[in-house]
PDB file of C-alpha atoms in Angstrom:
ATOM      1  CA  MET A   1       5.282   7.401  -1.217  1.00 72.00           C
ATOM      2  CA  ASN A   2       7.419   8.042   1.864  1.00 80.00           C
ATOM      3  CA  ILE A   3      10.801   9.690   1.468  1.00 85.00           C
ATOM      4  CA  ARG A   4      13.684  11.197   3.447  1.00 92.00           C
ATOM      5  CA  ILE A   5      14.959  14.713   2.887  1.00 91.00           C
ATOM      6  CA  GLU A   6      18.731  15.098   2.657  1.00 91.00           C
ATOM      7  CA  LEU A   7      19.966  18.682   2.591  1.00 89.00           C
ATOM      8  CA  THR A   8      22.871  21.017   3.128  1.00 90.00           C
ATOM      9  CA  TYR A   9      22.048  24.311   4.825  1.00 84.00           C
ATOM     10  CA  ARG A  10      24.281  27.398   4.711  1.00 84.00           C
ATOM     11  CA  THR A  11      24.100  30.376   7.104  1.00 84.00           C
ATOM     12  CA  PRO A  12      24.559  33.978   5.863  1.00 82.00           C
ATOM     13  CA  LYS A  13      28.195  33.839   7.030  1.00 81.00           C
ATOM     14  CA  GLY A  14      28.890  30.657   5.082  1.00 81.00           C
ATOM     15  CA  THR A  15      28.710  27.995   7.804  1.00 88.00           C
ATOM     16  CA  GLU A  16      27.314  24.775   6.394  1.00 87.00           C
ATOM     17  CA  ALA A  17      25.680  21.703   7.915  1.00 89.00           C
ATOM     18  CA  SER A  18      24.015  18.616   6.439  1.00 90.00           C
ATOM     19  CA  PHE A  19      20.782  17.070   7.710  1.00 90.00           C
ATOM     20  CA  THR A  20      18.714  13.970   7.003  1.00 91.00           C
ATOM     21  CA  SER A  21      15.051  13.884   8.012  1.00 90.00           C
ATOM     22  CA  ASP A  22      12.867  11.027   9.183  1.00 89.00           C
ATOM     23  CA  GLU A  23      10.665   9.421   6.547  1.00 87.00           C
ATOM     24  CA  MET A  24       7.559  11.397   5.648  1.00 85.00           C
ATOM     25  CA  ARG A  25       4.947  11.650   2.922  1.00 81.00           C
ATOM     26  CA  ALA A  26       6.397  12.988  -0.326  1.00 84.00           C
ATOM     27  CA  SER A  27       3.821  15.794  -0.453  1.00 81.00           C
ATOM     28  CA  LYS A  28       4.866  16.986   3.013  1.00 86.00           C
ATOM     29  CA  ALA A  29       8.558  16.797   2.080  1.00 87.00           C
ATOM     30  CA  LEU A  30       7.931  18.925  -1.002  1.00 87.00           C
ATOM     31  CA  LEU A  31       6.202  21.642   1.043  1.00 87.00           C
ATOM     32  CA  ILE A  32       9.114  21.741   3.502  1.00 88.00           C
ATOM     33  CA  ALA A  33      11.665  21.826   0.693  1.00 87.00           C
ATOM     34  CA  GLN A  34       9.918  24.686  -1.095  1.00 87.00           C
ATOM     35  CA  ASP A  35       9.729  26.663   2.153  1.00 87.00           C
ATOM     36  CA  LEU A  36      13.441  26.114   2.788  1.00 84.00           C
ATOM     37  CA  GLU A  37      14.224  27.147  -0.765  1.00 83.00           C
ATOM     38  CA  LYS A  38      12.523  30.508  -0.198  1.00 85.00           C
ATOM     39  CA  SER A  39      14.963  31.225   2.660  1.00 81.00           C
ATOM     40  CA  GLY A  40      17.824  31.417   0.168  1.00 81.00           C
ATOM     41  CA  ARG A  41      20.030  29.409   2.530  1.00 79.00           C
ATOM     42  CA  LEU A  42      19.476  25.999   1.019  1.00 84.00           C
ATOM     43  CA  LYS A  43      22.666  24.926  -0.736  1.00 84.00           C
ATOM     44  CA  LYS A  44      21.715  21.385  -1.764  1.00 88.00           C
ATOM     45  CA  ILE A  45      18.690  19.123  -1.359  1.00 90.00           C
ATOM     46  CA  SER A  46      17.657  15.653  -2.519  1.00 92.00           C
ATOM     47  CA  PHE A  47      15.045  13.053  -1.597  1.00 91.00           C
ATOM     48  CA  THR A  48      15.504   9.316  -1.059  1.00 90.00           C
ATOM     49  CA  ASP A  49      12.609   6.864  -1.323  1.00 85.00           C
ATOM     50  CA  HIS A  50      12.227   3.433   0.327  1.00 75.00           C
ATOM     51  CA  LEU A  51      14.077   1.761  -2.578  1.00 73.00           C
ATOM     52  CA  GLU A  52      17.000   4.174  -2.080  1.00 85.00           C
ATOM     53  CA  ASN A  53      16.235   5.959  -5.348  1.00 84.00           C
ATOM     54  CA  ILE A  54      17.363   9.579  -5.245  1.00 91.00           C
ATOM     55  CA  TRP A  55      15.104  12.361  -6.511  1.00 88.00           C
ATOM     56  CA  SER A  56      15.891  16.000  -7.205  1.00 89.00           C
ATOM     57  CA  LEU A  57      13.431  18.709  -6.155  1.00 88.00           C
ATOM     58  CA  LYS A  58      12.378  19.185  -9.785  1.00 88.00           C
ATOM     59  CA  GLU A  59      11.864  15.435 -10.296  1.00 89.00           C
ATOM     60  CA  LEU A  60       9.812  15.045  -7.120  1.00 86.00           C
ATOM     61  CA  LYS A  61       7.597  18.010  -7.950  1.00 87.00           C
ATOM     62  CA  LYS A  62       6.972  16.689 -11.469  1.00 86.00           C
ATOM     63  CA  HIS A  63       6.183  13.187 -10.144  1.00 83.00           C
ATOM     64  CA  LEU A  64       3.647  14.477  -7.615  1.00 83.00           C
ATOM     65  CA  GLU A  65       1.977  16.647 -10.250  1.00 83.00           C
ATOM     66  CA  GLU A  66       1.696  13.676 -12.623  1.00 77.00           C
ATOM     67  CA  ILE A  67       0.067  11.320 -10.099  1.00 80.00           C
ATOM     68  CA  GLN A  68      -2.429  13.790  -8.601  1.00 80.00           C
ATOM     69  CA  THR A  69      -5.234  12.667 -10.906  1.00 85.00           C
ATOM     70  CA  GLU A  70      -4.422   8.981 -10.375  1.00 89.00           C
ATOM     71  CA  PRO A  71      -4.903   6.875  -7.208  1.00 92.00           C
ATOM     72  CA  HIS A  72      -1.735   7.018  -5.089  1.00 91.00           C
ATOM     73  CA  ASP A  73      -0.532   6.532  -1.496  1.00 90.00           C
ATOM     74  CA  VAL A  74      -2.453   3.243  -1.610  1.00 95.00           C
ATOM     75  CA  LYS A  75      -2.938   0.996   1.431  1.00 96.00           C
ATOM     76  CA  ILE A  76      -4.885  -2.274   1.267  1.00 98.00           C
ATOM     77  CA  TYR A  77      -6.272  -4.038   4.340  1.00 98.00           C
ATOM     78  CA  PHE A  78      -7.214  -7.607   3.418  1.00 98.00           C
ATOM     79  CA  ASP A  79      -8.729 -10.598   5.193  1.00 98.00           C
ATOM     80  CA  GLY A  80     -10.138 -13.987   4.250  1.00 97.00           C
ATOM     81  CA  GLY A  81     -12.462 -16.277   6.178  1.00 96.00           C
ATOM     82  CA  PHE A  82     -13.176 -19.962   5.583  1.00 96.00           C
ATOM     83  CA  ASP A  83     -16.018 -22.201   6.811  1.00 93.00           C
ATOM     84  CA  LEU A  84     -14.895 -25.831   6.891  1.00 90.00           C
ATOM     85  CA  LYS A  85     -18.466 -27.183   6.998  1.00 91.00           C
ATOM     86  CA  THR A  86     -19.827 -25.292   4.001  1.00 91.00           C
ATOM     87  CA  LYS A  87     -16.477 -24.908   2.157  1.00 91.00           C
ATOM     88  CA  ARG A  88     -17.358 -21.287   1.564  1.00 95.00           C
ATOM     89  CA  SER A  89     -14.925 -18.405   1.874  1.00 97.00           C
ATOM     90  CA  GLY A  90     -15.427 -14.701   2.414  1.00 97.00           C
ATOM     91  CA  LEU A  91     -12.929 -12.209   1.018  1.00 98.00           C
ATOM     92  CA  GLY A  92     -12.733  -8.630   2.238  1.00 98.00           C
ATOM     93  CA  CYS A  93     -10.592  -5.619   1.421  1.00 98.00           C
ATOM     94  CA  ALA A  94     -10.565  -1.971   2.475  1.00 98.00           C
ATOM     95  CA  ILE A  95      -8.473   0.234   0.206  1.00 98.00           C
ATOM     96  CA  TYR A  96      -7.350   3.705   1.271  1.00 97.00           C
ATOM     97  CA  TYR A  97      -5.895   6.068  -1.317  1.00 95.00           C
ATOM     98  CA  GLU A  98      -5.447   9.667  -2.421  1.00 91.00           C
ATOM     99  CA  GLN A  99      -6.742  11.117  -5.696  1.00 91.00           C
ATOM    100  CA  ASN A 100      -7.314  14.662  -6.922  1.00 89.00           C
ATOM    101  CA  GLY A 101      -6.493  16.044  -3.497  1.00 84.00           C
ATOM    102  CA  LYS A 102      -9.060  13.819  -1.767  1.00 90.00           C
ATOM    103  CA  SER A 103      -8.686  10.940   0.695  1.00 93.00           C
ATOM    104  CA  LEU A 104     -10.849   8.023  -0.386  1.00 96.00           C
ATOM    105  CA  ARG A 105     -11.779   4.550   0.875  1.00 97.00           C
ATOM    106  CA  LEU A 106     -13.048   1.641  -1.183  1.00 97.00           C
ATOM    107  CA  ARG A 107     -14.668  -1.295   0.638  1.00 98.00           C
ATOM    108  CA  LYS A 108     -15.379  -4.519  -1.219  1.00 97.00           C
ATOM    109  CA  ASN A 109     -16.087  -8.174  -0.441  1.00 98.00           C
ATOM    110  CA  ALA A 110     -16.815 -11.404  -2.277  1.00 97.00           C
ATOM    111  CA  LEU A 111     -18.132 -14.900  -1.552  1.00 97.00           C
ATOM    112  CA  VAL A 112     -16.245 -17.807  -3.168  1.00 96.00           C
ATOM    113  CA  GLU A 113     -16.722 -21.578  -2.966  1.00 93.00           C
ATOM    114  CA  GLU A 114     -13.679 -23.116  -4.603  1.00 90.00           C
ATOM    115  CA  LEU A 115     -11.096 -22.835  -1.804  1.00 93.00           C
ATOM    116  CA  ASP A 116     -10.018 -25.525   0.661  1.00 93.00           C
ATOM    117  CA  THR A 117      -8.313 -23.840   3.630  1.00 95.00           C
ATOM    118  CA  ASN A 118      -8.241 -20.630   5.642  1.00 95.00           C
ATOM    119  CA  ASN A 119      -4.733 -19.842   4.371  1.00 96.00           C
ATOM    120  CA  GLU A 120      -5.993 -20.108   0.814  1.00 97.00           C
ATOM    121  CA  ALA A 121      -8.799 -17.710   1.678  1.00 97.00           C
ATOM    122  CA  GLU A 122      -6.244 -15.243   3.040  1.00 97.00           C
ATOM    123  CA  TYR A 123      -4.210 -15.462  -0.169  1.00 98.00           C
ATOM    124  CA  ALA A 124      -7.376 -15.091  -2.238  1.00 98.00           C
ATOM    125  CA  ALA A 125      -8.310 -11.978  -0.245  1.00 98.00           C
ATOM    126  CA  PHE A 126      -4.889 -10.484  -0.967  1.00 98.00           C
ATOM    127  CA  TYR A 127      -5.323 -11.191  -4.685  1.00 98.00           C
ATOM    128  CA  PHE A 128      -8.861  -9.804  -4.538  1.00 98.00           C
ATOM    129  CA  GLY A 129      -7.478  -6.492  -3.224  1.00 98.00           C
ATOM    130  CA  LEU A 130      -4.842  -6.542  -5.949  1.00 97.00           C
ATOM    131  CA  GLN A 131      -7.536  -6.942  -8.607  1.00 97.00           C
ATOM    132  CA  GLU A 132      -9.462  -4.010  -7.145  1.00 97.00           C
ATOM    133  CA  ILE A 133      -6.519  -1.610  -7.351  1.00 97.00           C
ATOM    134  CA  GLU A 134      -5.918  -2.774 -10.919  1.00 96.00           C
ATOM    135  CA  LEU A 135      -9.507  -1.680 -11.676  1.00 96.00           C
ATOM    136  CA  LEU A 136      -8.743   1.659 -10.015  1.00 95.00           C
ATOM    137  CA  GLY A 137      -5.828   2.104 -12.407  1.00 93.00           C
ATOM    138  CA  VAL A 138      -3.033   1.811  -9.853  1.00 94.00           C
ATOM    139  CA  HIS A 139       0.298   0.997 -11.517  1.00 90.00           C
ATOM    140  CA  HIS A 140       4.023   1.618 -11.135  1.00 87.00           C
ATOM    141  CA  LEU A 141       3.656   2.864  -7.567  1.00 88.00           C
ATOM    142  CA  PRO A 142       4.487   1.567  -4.088  1.00 88.00           C
ATOM    143  CA  VAL A 143       1.469  -0.070  -2.405  1.00 94.00           C
ATOM    144  CA  THR A 144       1.221  -1.223   1.228  1.00 95.00           C
ATOM    145  CA  PHE A 145      -0.582  -4.532   1.849  1.00 98.00           C
ATOM    146  CA  ILE A 146      -1.783  -4.920   5.430  1.00 98.00           C
ATOM    147  CA  GLY A 147      -3.169  -8.097   6.971  1.00 97.00           C
ATOM    148  CA  ASP A 148      -3.217 -10.338  10.045  1.00 97.00           C
ATOM    149  CA  SER A 149      -2.142 -13.555   8.267  1.00 97.00           C
ATOM    150  CA  GLN A 150       1.420 -14.419   9.268  1.00 97.00           C
ATOM    151  CA  VAL A 151       1.490 -17.082   6.564  1.00 97.00           C
ATOM    152  CA  VAL A 152       0.620 -14.728   3.705  1.00 97.00           C
ATOM    153  CA  ILE A 153       2.712 -11.762   4.850  1.00 97.00           C
ATOM    154  CA  ASN A 154       5.793 -13.784   5.788  1.00 97.00           C
ATOM    155  CA  GLN A 155       5.688 -15.955   2.674  1.00 97.00           C
ATOM    156  CA  LEU A 156       5.274 -13.018   0.315  1.00 96.00           C
ATOM    157  CA  ASN A 157       8.048 -11.003   1.943  1.00 94.00           C
ATOM    158  CA  GLY A 158      10.371 -14.006   1.696  1.00 93.00           C
ATOM    159  CA  GLU A 159      10.763 -14.696   5.417  1.00 94.00           C
ATOM    160  CA  TRP A 160       8.913 -18.030   5.275  1.00 95.00           C
ATOM    161  CA  PRO A 161       9.065 -20.668   2.517  1.00 92.00           C
ATOM    162  CA  ALA A 162       5.823 -21.784   0.836  1.00 89.00           C
ATOM    163  CA  TYR A 163       5.943 -25.602   0.948  1.00 90.00           C
ATOM    164  CA  GLU A 164       2.271 -26.246   0.160  1.00 93.00           C
ATOM    165  CA  GLU A 165       1.653 -26.344  -3.574  1.00 94.00           C
ATOM    166  CA  GLN A 166      -1.642 -24.444  -3.395  1.00 94.00           C
ATOM    167  CA  LEU A 167      -0.120 -21.592  -1.409  1.00 96.00           C
ATOM    168  CA  SER A 168       2.971 -21.527  -3.604  1.00 96.00           C
ATOM    169  CA  ASN A 169       0.713 -21.203  -6.648  1.00 96.00           C
ATOM    170  CA  TRP A 170      -1.102 -18.279  -5.048  1.00 97.00           C
ATOM    171  CA  ALA A 171       2.205 -16.577  -4.245  1.00 96.00           C
ATOM    172  CA  ASP A 172       3.387 -17.035  -7.842  1.00 96.00           C
ATOM    173  CA  ARG A 173       0.105 -15.645  -9.144  1.00 97.00           C
ATOM    174  CA  ILE A 174       0.358 -12.598  -6.901  1.00 97.00           C
ATOM    175  CA  GLU A 175       3.986 -11.913  -7.759  1.00 96.00           C
ATOM    176  CA  ALA A 176       3.194 -12.137 -11.479  1.00 97.00           C
ATOM    177  CA  LYS A 177       0.368  -9.612 -11.104  1.00 97.00           C
ATOM    178  CA  LEU A 178       2.545  -7.258  -9.058  1.00 96.00           C
ATOM    179  CA  GLU A 179       5.197  -7.368 -11.766  1.00 95.00           C
ATOM    180  CA  GLU A 180       2.612  -6.858 -14.505  1.00 95.00           C
ATOM    181  CA  LEU A 181       1.284  -3.719 -12.794  1.00 95.00           C
ATOM    182  CA  GLY A 182       4.731  -2.456 -11.823  1.00 92.00           C
ATOM    183  CA  ILE A 183       3.686  -2.308  -8.168  1.00 93.00           C
ATOM    184  CA  GLN A 184       6.371  -2.126  -5.484  1.00 89.00           C
ATOM    185  CA  PRO A 185       4.800  -4.027  -2.561  1.00 94.00           C
ATOM    186  CA  GLU A 186       5.324  -3.242   1.092  1.00 93.00           C
ATOM    187  CA  TYR A 187       3.950  -5.727   3.633  1.00 96.00           C
ATOM    188  CA  GLU A 188       2.675  -4.971   7.112  1.00 96.00           C
ATOM    189  CA  LEU A 189       1.561  -7.615   9.612  1.00 97.00           C
ATOM    190  CA  ILE A 190      -1.007  -6.399  12.138  1.00 97.00           C
ATOM    191  CA  SER A 191      -3.145  -7.980  14.845  1.00 96.00           C
ATOM    192  CA  ARG A 192      -6.603  -9.335  14.073  1.00 94.00           C
ATOM    193  CA  LYS A 193      -8.037  -6.572  16.261  1.00 95.00           C
ATOM    194  CA  LYS A 194      -6.473  -3.885  14.077  1.00 96.00           C
ATOM    195  CA  ASN A 195      -7.771  -5.643  10.965  1.00 97.00           C
ATOM    196  CA  ARG A 196     -11.412  -5.601  12.029  1.00 97.00           C
ATOM    197  CA  GLU A 197     -12.645  -3.680   9.006  1.00 97.00           C
ATOM    198  CA  ALA A 198     -11.406  -6.253   6.474  1.00 98.00           C
ATOM    199  CA  ASP A 199     -12.427  -9.100   8.807  1.00 97.00           C
ATOM    200  CA  HIS A 200     -15.965  -7.726   9.031  1.00 97.00           C
ATOM    201  CA  LEU A 201     -16.177  -7.459   5.245  1.00 98.00           C
ATOM    202  CA  ALA A 202     -15.087 -11.103   4.905  1.00 97.00           C
ATOM    203  CA  SER A 203     -17.678 -12.190   7.488  1.00 96.00           C
ATOM    204  CA  GLN A 204     -20.404 -10.237   5.708  1.00 97.00           C
ATOM    205  CA  ALA A 205     -19.503 -11.994   2.452  1.00 97.00           C
ATOM    206  CA  MET A 206     -19.904 -15.396   4.120  1.00 95.00           C
ATOM    207  CA  ASN A 207     -23.332 -14.253   5.303  1.00 95.00           C
ATOM    208  CA  GLU A 208     -24.151 -13.297   1.710  1.00 95.00           C
ATOM    209  CA  ILE A 209     -24.094  -9.564   2.439  1.00 97.00           C
ATOM    210  CA  GLU A 210     -22.443  -7.921  -0.564  1.00 97.00           C
ATOM    211  CA  ILE A 211     -20.507  -4.705   0.055  1.00 97.00           C
ATOM    212  CA  SER A 212     -19.167  -2.351  -2.611  1.00 96.00           C
ATOM    213  CA  SER A 213     -18.670   1.298  -1.755  1.00 96.00           C
ATOM    214  CA  VAL A 214     -16.353   4.275  -2.208  1.00 95.00           C
ATOM    215  CA  ILE A 215     -16.495   7.271   0.110  1.00 96.00           C
ATOM    216  CA  GLU A 216     -14.489  10.438   0.652  1.00 95.00           C
ATOM    217  CA  LEU A 217     -12.888  10.609   4.092  1.00 93.00           C
ATOM    218  CA  ASP A 218     -12.632  13.702   6.258  1.00 81.00           C
ATOM    219  CA  GLU A 219      -9.108  15.008   6.675  1.00 62.00           C
TER     220      GLU A 219
END
């Protein structure tokens, strides 16, 4: 979760000033806030998340303690490939998250044969990633979904309408699952070059190379 710090600082002679920080990871904001608190010159402090919810220092500390043992700070890179000749699709997702003080990455792919277009494969890859974080136990947290499909990203964030029935059905299915899990989605459109990891996983699936792994990442 990214948040802004909003604080009022008071000098020893009583001069006060208010400051608002740039967005940063909640864990980093907590460390800064606790350090400022030790100075004895912090008059007031609060934290604002991306939904404009306001947290007190006590609330933020409790929240971070509660989620430490659960997957959090989740980012999903997704990609889907489709072969018109064989009607086979490859789905790939790379999921980055924090848990128990560790940075982890899950890589997974799947081969499916019931889709009809590349856009459907992209939607299916998104849903595939969503299913994987459900298995991880992710719920009631913000999650960033990252992909190179303008259709999927722009339709899910509401910028583009979904006229095709198949794609509209996928969007409805995804939104229902997001609501069920209490996930607050954030969408990020990137270039195909920057999405190579998920693209490679999708290509491997189409070549019948199954990938399923979780590793700890170096800081």
